[in-house]
Coordinates of C-alpha atoms in Angstrom, one line a residue:
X1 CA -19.3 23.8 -3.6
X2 CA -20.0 23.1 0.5
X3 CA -22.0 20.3 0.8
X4 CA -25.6 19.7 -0.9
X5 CA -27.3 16.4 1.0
X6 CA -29.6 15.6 -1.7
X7 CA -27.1 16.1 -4.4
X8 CA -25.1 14.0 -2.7
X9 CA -26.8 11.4 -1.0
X10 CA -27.5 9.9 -4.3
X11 CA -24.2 9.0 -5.1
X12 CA -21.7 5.9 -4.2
X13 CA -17.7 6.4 -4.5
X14 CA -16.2 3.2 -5.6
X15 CA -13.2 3.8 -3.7
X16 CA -10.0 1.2 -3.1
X17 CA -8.2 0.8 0.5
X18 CA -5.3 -1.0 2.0
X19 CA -6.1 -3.6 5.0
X20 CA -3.5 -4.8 7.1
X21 CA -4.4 -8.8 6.6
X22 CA -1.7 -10.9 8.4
X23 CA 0.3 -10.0 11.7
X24 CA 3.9 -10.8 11.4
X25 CA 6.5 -11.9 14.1
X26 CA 8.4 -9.6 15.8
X27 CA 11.8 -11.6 14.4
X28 CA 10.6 -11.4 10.8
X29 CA 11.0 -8.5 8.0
X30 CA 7.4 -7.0 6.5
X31 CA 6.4 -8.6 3.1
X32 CA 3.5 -7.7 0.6
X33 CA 1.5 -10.5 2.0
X34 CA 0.8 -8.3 5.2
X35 CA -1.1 -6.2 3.0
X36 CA -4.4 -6.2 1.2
X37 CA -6.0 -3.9 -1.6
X38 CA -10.0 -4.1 -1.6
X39 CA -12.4 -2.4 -3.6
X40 CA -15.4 -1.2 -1.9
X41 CA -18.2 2.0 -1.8
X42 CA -18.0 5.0 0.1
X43 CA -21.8 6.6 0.4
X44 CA -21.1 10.2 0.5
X45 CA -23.9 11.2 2.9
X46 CA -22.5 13.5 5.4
X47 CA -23.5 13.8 9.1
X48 CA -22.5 17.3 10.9
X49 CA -19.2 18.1 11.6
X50 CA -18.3 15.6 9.2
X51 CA -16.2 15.9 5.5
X52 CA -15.2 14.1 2.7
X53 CA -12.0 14.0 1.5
X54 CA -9.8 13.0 -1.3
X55 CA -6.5 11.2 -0.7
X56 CA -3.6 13.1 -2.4
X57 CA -0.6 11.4 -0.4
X58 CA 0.1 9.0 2.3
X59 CA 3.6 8.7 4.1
X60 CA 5.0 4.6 5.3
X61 CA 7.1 5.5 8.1
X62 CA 9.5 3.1 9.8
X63 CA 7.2 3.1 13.3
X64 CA 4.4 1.7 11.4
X65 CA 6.8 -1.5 12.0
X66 CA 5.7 -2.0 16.1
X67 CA 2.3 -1.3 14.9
X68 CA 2.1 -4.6 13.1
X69 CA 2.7 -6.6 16.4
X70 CA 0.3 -7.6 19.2
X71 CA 2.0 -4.9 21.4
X72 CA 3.3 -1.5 19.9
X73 CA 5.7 -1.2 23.1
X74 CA 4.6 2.0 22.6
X75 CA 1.9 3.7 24.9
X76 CA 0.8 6.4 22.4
X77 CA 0.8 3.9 19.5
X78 CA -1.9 1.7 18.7
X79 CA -1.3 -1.7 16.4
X80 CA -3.2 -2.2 13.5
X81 CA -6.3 -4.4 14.0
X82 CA -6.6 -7.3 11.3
X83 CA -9.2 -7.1 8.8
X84 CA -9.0 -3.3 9.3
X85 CA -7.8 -0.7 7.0
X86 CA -4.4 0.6 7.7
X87 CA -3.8 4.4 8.6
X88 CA -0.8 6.8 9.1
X89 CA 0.8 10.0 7.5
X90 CA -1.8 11.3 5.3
X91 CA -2.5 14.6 3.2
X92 CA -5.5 15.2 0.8
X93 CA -8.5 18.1 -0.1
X94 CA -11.6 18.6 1.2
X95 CA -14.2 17.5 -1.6
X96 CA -17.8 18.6 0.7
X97 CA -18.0 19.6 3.8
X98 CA -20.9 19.9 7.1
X99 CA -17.9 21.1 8.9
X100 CA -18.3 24.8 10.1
X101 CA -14.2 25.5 10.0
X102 CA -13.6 23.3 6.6
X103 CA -14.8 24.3 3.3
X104 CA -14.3 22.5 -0.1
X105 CA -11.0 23.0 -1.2
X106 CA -9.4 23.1 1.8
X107 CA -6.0 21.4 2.4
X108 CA -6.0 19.0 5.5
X109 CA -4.0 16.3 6.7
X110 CA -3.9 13.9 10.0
X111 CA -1.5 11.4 11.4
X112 CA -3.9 9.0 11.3
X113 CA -5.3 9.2 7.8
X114 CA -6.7 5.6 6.4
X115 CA -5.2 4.0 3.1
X116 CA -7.9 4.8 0.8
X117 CA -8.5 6.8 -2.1
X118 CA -11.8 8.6 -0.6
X119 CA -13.0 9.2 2.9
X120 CA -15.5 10.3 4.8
X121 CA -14.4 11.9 8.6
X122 CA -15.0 14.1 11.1
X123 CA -13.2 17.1 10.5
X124 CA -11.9 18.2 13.3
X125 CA -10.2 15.2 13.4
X126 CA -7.8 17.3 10.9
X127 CA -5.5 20.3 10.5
X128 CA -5.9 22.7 8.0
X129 CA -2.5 23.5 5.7
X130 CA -1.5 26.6 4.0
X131 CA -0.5 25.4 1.1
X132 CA 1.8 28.3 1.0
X133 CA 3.8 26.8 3.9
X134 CA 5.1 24.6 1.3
X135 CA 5.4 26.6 -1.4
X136 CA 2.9 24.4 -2.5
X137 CA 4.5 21.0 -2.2
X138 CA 2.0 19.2 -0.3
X139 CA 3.7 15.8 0.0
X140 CA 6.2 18.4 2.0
X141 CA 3.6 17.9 5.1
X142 CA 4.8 14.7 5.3
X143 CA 8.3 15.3 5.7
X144 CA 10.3 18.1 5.8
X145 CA 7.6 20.7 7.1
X146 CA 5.5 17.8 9.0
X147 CA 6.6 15.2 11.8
X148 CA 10.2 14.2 10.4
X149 CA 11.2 17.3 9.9
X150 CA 10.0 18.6 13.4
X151 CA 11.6 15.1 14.6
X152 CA 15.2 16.6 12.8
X153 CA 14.6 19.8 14.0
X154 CA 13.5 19.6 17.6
X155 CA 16.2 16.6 18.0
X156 CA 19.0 18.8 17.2
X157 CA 17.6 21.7 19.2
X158 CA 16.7 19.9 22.3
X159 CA 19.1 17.0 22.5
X160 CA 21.8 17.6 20.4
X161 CA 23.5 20.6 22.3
X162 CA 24.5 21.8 19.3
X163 CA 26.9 25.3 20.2
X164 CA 28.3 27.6 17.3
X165 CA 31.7 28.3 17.1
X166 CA 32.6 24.8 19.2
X167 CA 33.9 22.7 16.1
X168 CA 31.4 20.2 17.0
X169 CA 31.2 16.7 14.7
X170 CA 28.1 15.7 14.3
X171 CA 27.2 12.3 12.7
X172 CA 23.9 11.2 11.8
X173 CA 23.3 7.6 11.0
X174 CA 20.1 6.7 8.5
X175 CA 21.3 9.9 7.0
X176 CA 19.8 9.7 3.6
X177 CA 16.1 8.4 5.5
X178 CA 13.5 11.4 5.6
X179 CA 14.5 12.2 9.2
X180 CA 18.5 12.1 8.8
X181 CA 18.6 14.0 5.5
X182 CA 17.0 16.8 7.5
X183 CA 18.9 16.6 10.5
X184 CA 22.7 16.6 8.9
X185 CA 20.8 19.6 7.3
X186 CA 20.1 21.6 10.4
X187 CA 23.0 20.5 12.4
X188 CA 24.7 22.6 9.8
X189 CA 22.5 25.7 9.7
X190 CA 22.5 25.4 13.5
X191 CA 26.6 25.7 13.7
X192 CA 28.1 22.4 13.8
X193 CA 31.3 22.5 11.9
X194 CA 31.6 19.2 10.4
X195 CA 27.8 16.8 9.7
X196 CA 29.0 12.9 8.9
X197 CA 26.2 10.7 7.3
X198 CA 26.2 6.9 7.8
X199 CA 24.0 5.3 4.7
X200 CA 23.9 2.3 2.9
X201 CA 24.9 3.2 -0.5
X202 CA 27.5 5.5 -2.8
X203 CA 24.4 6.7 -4.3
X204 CA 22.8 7.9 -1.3
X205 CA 26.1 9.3 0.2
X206 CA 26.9 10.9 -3.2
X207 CA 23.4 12.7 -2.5
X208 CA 24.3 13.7 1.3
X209 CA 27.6 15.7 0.1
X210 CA 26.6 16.9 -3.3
X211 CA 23.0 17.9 -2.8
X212 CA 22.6 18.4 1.0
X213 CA 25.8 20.0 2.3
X214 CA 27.3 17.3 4.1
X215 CA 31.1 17.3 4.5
X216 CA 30.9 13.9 4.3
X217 CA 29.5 10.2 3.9
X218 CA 30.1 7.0 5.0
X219 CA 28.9 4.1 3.3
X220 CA 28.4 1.1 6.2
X221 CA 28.0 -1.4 3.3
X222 CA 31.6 -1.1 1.9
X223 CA 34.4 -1.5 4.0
X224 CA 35.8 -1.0 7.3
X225 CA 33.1 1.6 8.7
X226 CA 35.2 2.2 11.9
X227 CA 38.3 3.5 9.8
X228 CA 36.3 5.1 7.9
X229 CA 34.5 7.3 10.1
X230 CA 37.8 7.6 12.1
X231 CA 39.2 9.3 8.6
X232 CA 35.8 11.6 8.4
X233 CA 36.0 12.4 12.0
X234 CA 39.8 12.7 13.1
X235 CA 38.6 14.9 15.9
X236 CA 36.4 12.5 17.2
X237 CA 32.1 12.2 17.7
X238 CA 30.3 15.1 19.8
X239 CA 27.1 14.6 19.0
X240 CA 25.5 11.7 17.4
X241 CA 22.2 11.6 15.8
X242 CA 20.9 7.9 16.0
X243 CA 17.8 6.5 13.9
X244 CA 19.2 3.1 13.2
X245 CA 21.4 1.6 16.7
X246 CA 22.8 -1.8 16.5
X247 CA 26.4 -2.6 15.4
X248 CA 26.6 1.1 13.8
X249 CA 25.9 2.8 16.3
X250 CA 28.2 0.8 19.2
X251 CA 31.1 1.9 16.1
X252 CA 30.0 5.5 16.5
X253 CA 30.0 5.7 20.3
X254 CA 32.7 4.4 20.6
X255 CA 34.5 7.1 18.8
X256 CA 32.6 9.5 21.0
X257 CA 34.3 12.5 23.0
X258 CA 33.9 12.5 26.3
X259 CA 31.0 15.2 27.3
X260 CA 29.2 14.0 24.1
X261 CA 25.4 13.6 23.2
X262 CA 23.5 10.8 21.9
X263 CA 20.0 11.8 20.3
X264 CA 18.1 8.7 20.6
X265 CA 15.6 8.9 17.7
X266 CA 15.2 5.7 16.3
X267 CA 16.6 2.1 15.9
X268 CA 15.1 0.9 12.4
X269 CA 17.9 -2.0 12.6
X270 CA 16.2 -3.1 15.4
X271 CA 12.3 -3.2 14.8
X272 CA 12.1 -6.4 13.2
X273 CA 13.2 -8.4 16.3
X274 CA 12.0 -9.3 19.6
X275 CA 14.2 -6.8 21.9
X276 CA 12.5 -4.1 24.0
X277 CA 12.6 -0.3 23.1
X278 CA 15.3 1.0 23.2
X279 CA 16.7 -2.2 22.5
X280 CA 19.7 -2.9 25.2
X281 CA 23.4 -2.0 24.9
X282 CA 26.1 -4.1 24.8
X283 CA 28.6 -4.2 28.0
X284 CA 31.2 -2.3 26.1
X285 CA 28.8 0.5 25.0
X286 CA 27.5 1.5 28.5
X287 CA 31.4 1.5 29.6
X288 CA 32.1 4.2 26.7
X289 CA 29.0 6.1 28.0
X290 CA 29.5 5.9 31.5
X291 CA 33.0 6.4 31.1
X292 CA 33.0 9.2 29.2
X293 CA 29.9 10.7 30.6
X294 CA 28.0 10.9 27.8
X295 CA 24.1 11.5 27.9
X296 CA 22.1 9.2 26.1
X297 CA 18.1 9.9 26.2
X298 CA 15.3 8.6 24.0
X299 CA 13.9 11.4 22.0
X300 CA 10.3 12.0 21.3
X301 CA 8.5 14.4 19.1
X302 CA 5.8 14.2 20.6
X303 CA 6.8 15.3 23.9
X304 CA 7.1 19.0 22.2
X305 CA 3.7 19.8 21.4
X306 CA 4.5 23.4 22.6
X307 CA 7.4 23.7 20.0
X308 CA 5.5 22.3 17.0
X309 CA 4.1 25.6 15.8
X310 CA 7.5 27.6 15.8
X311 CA 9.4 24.3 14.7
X312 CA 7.2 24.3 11.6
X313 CA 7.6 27.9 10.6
X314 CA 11.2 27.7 10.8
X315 CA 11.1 24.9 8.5
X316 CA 9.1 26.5 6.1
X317 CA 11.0 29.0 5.7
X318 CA 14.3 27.0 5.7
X319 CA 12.6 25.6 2.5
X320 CA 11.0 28.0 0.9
X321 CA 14.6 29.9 1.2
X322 CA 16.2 26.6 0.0
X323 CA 18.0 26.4 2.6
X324 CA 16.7 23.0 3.6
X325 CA 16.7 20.6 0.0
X326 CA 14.1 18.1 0.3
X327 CA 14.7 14.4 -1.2
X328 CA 11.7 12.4 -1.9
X329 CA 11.5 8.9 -3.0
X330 CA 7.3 8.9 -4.9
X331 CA 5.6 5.5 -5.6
X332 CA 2.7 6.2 -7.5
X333 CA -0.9 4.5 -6.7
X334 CA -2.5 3.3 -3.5
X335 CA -1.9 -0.1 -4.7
X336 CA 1.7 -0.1 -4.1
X337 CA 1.5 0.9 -0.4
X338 CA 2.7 -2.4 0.5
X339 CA 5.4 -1.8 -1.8
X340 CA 6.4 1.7 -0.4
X341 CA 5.9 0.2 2.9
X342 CA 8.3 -3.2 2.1
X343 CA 11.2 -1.4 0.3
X344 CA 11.4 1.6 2.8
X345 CA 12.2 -0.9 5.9
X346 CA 15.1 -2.2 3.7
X347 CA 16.4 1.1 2.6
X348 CA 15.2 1.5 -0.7
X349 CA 14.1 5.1 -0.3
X350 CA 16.6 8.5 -0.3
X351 CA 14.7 10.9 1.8
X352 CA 11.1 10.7 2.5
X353 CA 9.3 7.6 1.2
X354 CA 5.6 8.8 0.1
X355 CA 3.2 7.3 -2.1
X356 CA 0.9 9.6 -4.3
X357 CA -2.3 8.6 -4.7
X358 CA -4.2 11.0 -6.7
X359 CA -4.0 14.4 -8.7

């Protein structure tokens, strides 16, 4: 029903949300203690323009790291205030609206959605979803057909100078991470001959071959990692899809061809320490770049606004046609956001790390 005021105005939601309670240091890994479930009311009673919504899904994303300092080093990112609720990824259903474009029922989700079960906000604050863009796998906004997947896609397309018929190598490091599962994925569609993912487990680079088309995995963990990716890659590295940076990806540049290209997504190995963004390269990395005069530029999603609508058709339809398989790792209950949150920065997930928080 759209929204009665005197129905509603009676009633309080006893509702439960996530505070960020303690700042950590910028040299120092996330823990649960960070993190703080509360119990509180939500008064349904409605101003114009305004809905409430029910929490179906919330995303923990590893950028959520730099907002738990002082200073983001970000300009479009804001940090989490203390004391405040938390807010990211977020997908859920409209349960009464005052909102003229929004009716109850309707699917909406925003990237800054707070950690509670219930919520009352102005809606158009949010974007409405077809669920049918999904094929009705809502916790797919998230991912595949949301911002990771446009990160994967628009990465490739823009950066990645991806050409069919080259024999291009392309290897994607954080591979089995809700970014680089997608990414090895449309590397392939998109005509590279060979897709090498860098992950931290047999598990997870069982997954990358066997489910998600890669030719092959490498698991950093086990090993010499340069011979090994020497072995998947006799040809060498053209293009190089980096989310994690560090000693991994100094090994993968290095094996770089000259003329090659360096996506710069991410650098998750890095966001628990006190270096700048992008952290700096050692002296023998900016050699093998300059030397072999290959481009290197920091890649954001958000610098593609104009490319977001096609982006997300195309991935749609890349799932919906299975062409894309989507891996999901699903914590269950707001409670364990922490959790979700903890175990993602360590790796814990295979593909996109989401915590469902209601039917």
């Amino acid at each position: 029903m759209q929204y009665t005021s005197k129905l509603l105005a009676k009633y309080k939601y006893y509702i439960r949300n996530v505070l960020f309670f303690l700042r950590q240091g910028k040299n120092s890994h996330p823990v649960l203690d960070n993190f703080r479930v509360e119990k509180t009311t939500l008064s349904p009673d409605l101003k114009e323009d305004e809905v409430l919504v029910k929490t179906l899904f919330l995303s923990v994303d590893p950028y959520m790291r730099c907002r738990m300092n002082d200073d983001t080093a970000a300009d479009y990112l804001l940090p989490w205030r203390l004391g405040e609720c938390a807010d990211g990824g977020g997908v859920g259903v409209v349960e009464a609206s005052r909102n003229e474009v929004l009716a109850t029922g309707d699917i909406v989700t925003s990237f800054n959605w707070h950690w509670q079960t219930r919520n009352v906000i102005n809606g158009y604050l949010l974007r409405k979803i077809d669920p049918r863009m999904v094929d009705g796998h809502l916790s797919y906004v998230l991912g595949a057909v949301g911002m990771p997947g446009l990160t994967a896609f628009l990465g490739v397309r823009e950066k990645g100078h991806v050409t069919p018929g080259a024999n291009q190598t392309m290897v994607i490091s954080g591979a089995a991470g809700a970014c680089g599962s997608l990414a090895g994925q449309i590397a392939r569609l998109d005509g590279c001959e060979k897709v090498i993912g860098i992950c931290g487990t047999d598990k997870k680079c069982q997954a990358l071959v066997s489910e998600l088309g890669f030719t092959a995995a490498v698991n950093y963990k086990k090993g010499d990692i340069s011979a090994a990716l020497r072995e998947s890659c006799p040809r060498g590295v053209d293009v190089y899809f980096d989310n994690v940076g560090g000693p991994i990806s100094d090994t993968v540049i290095s094996q770089m061809n000259s003329g090659g290209h360096v996506i710069l997504c991410g650098q998750i190995s890095q966001y628990n320490k006190d270096v700048p963004y992008p952290p700096p390269l050692s002296k023998e990395t900016q050699e093998d770049l300059c030397s072999k005069n290959i481009t290197r530029e920091r890649f954001m999603v958000l610098n593609y606004m104009d490319k977001h609508e096609e982006g997300l058709l195309q991935l749609s339809q890349w799932v919906k046609t299975g062409q894309i398989k989507v891996l999901e790792t699903v914590t269950n209950g707001i409670e364990n956001m922490g959790v979700a949150f903890c175990s993602m920065m360590m790796g814990g997930n295979t593909g996109k790390q989401i915590v469902k928080i209601s039917d």
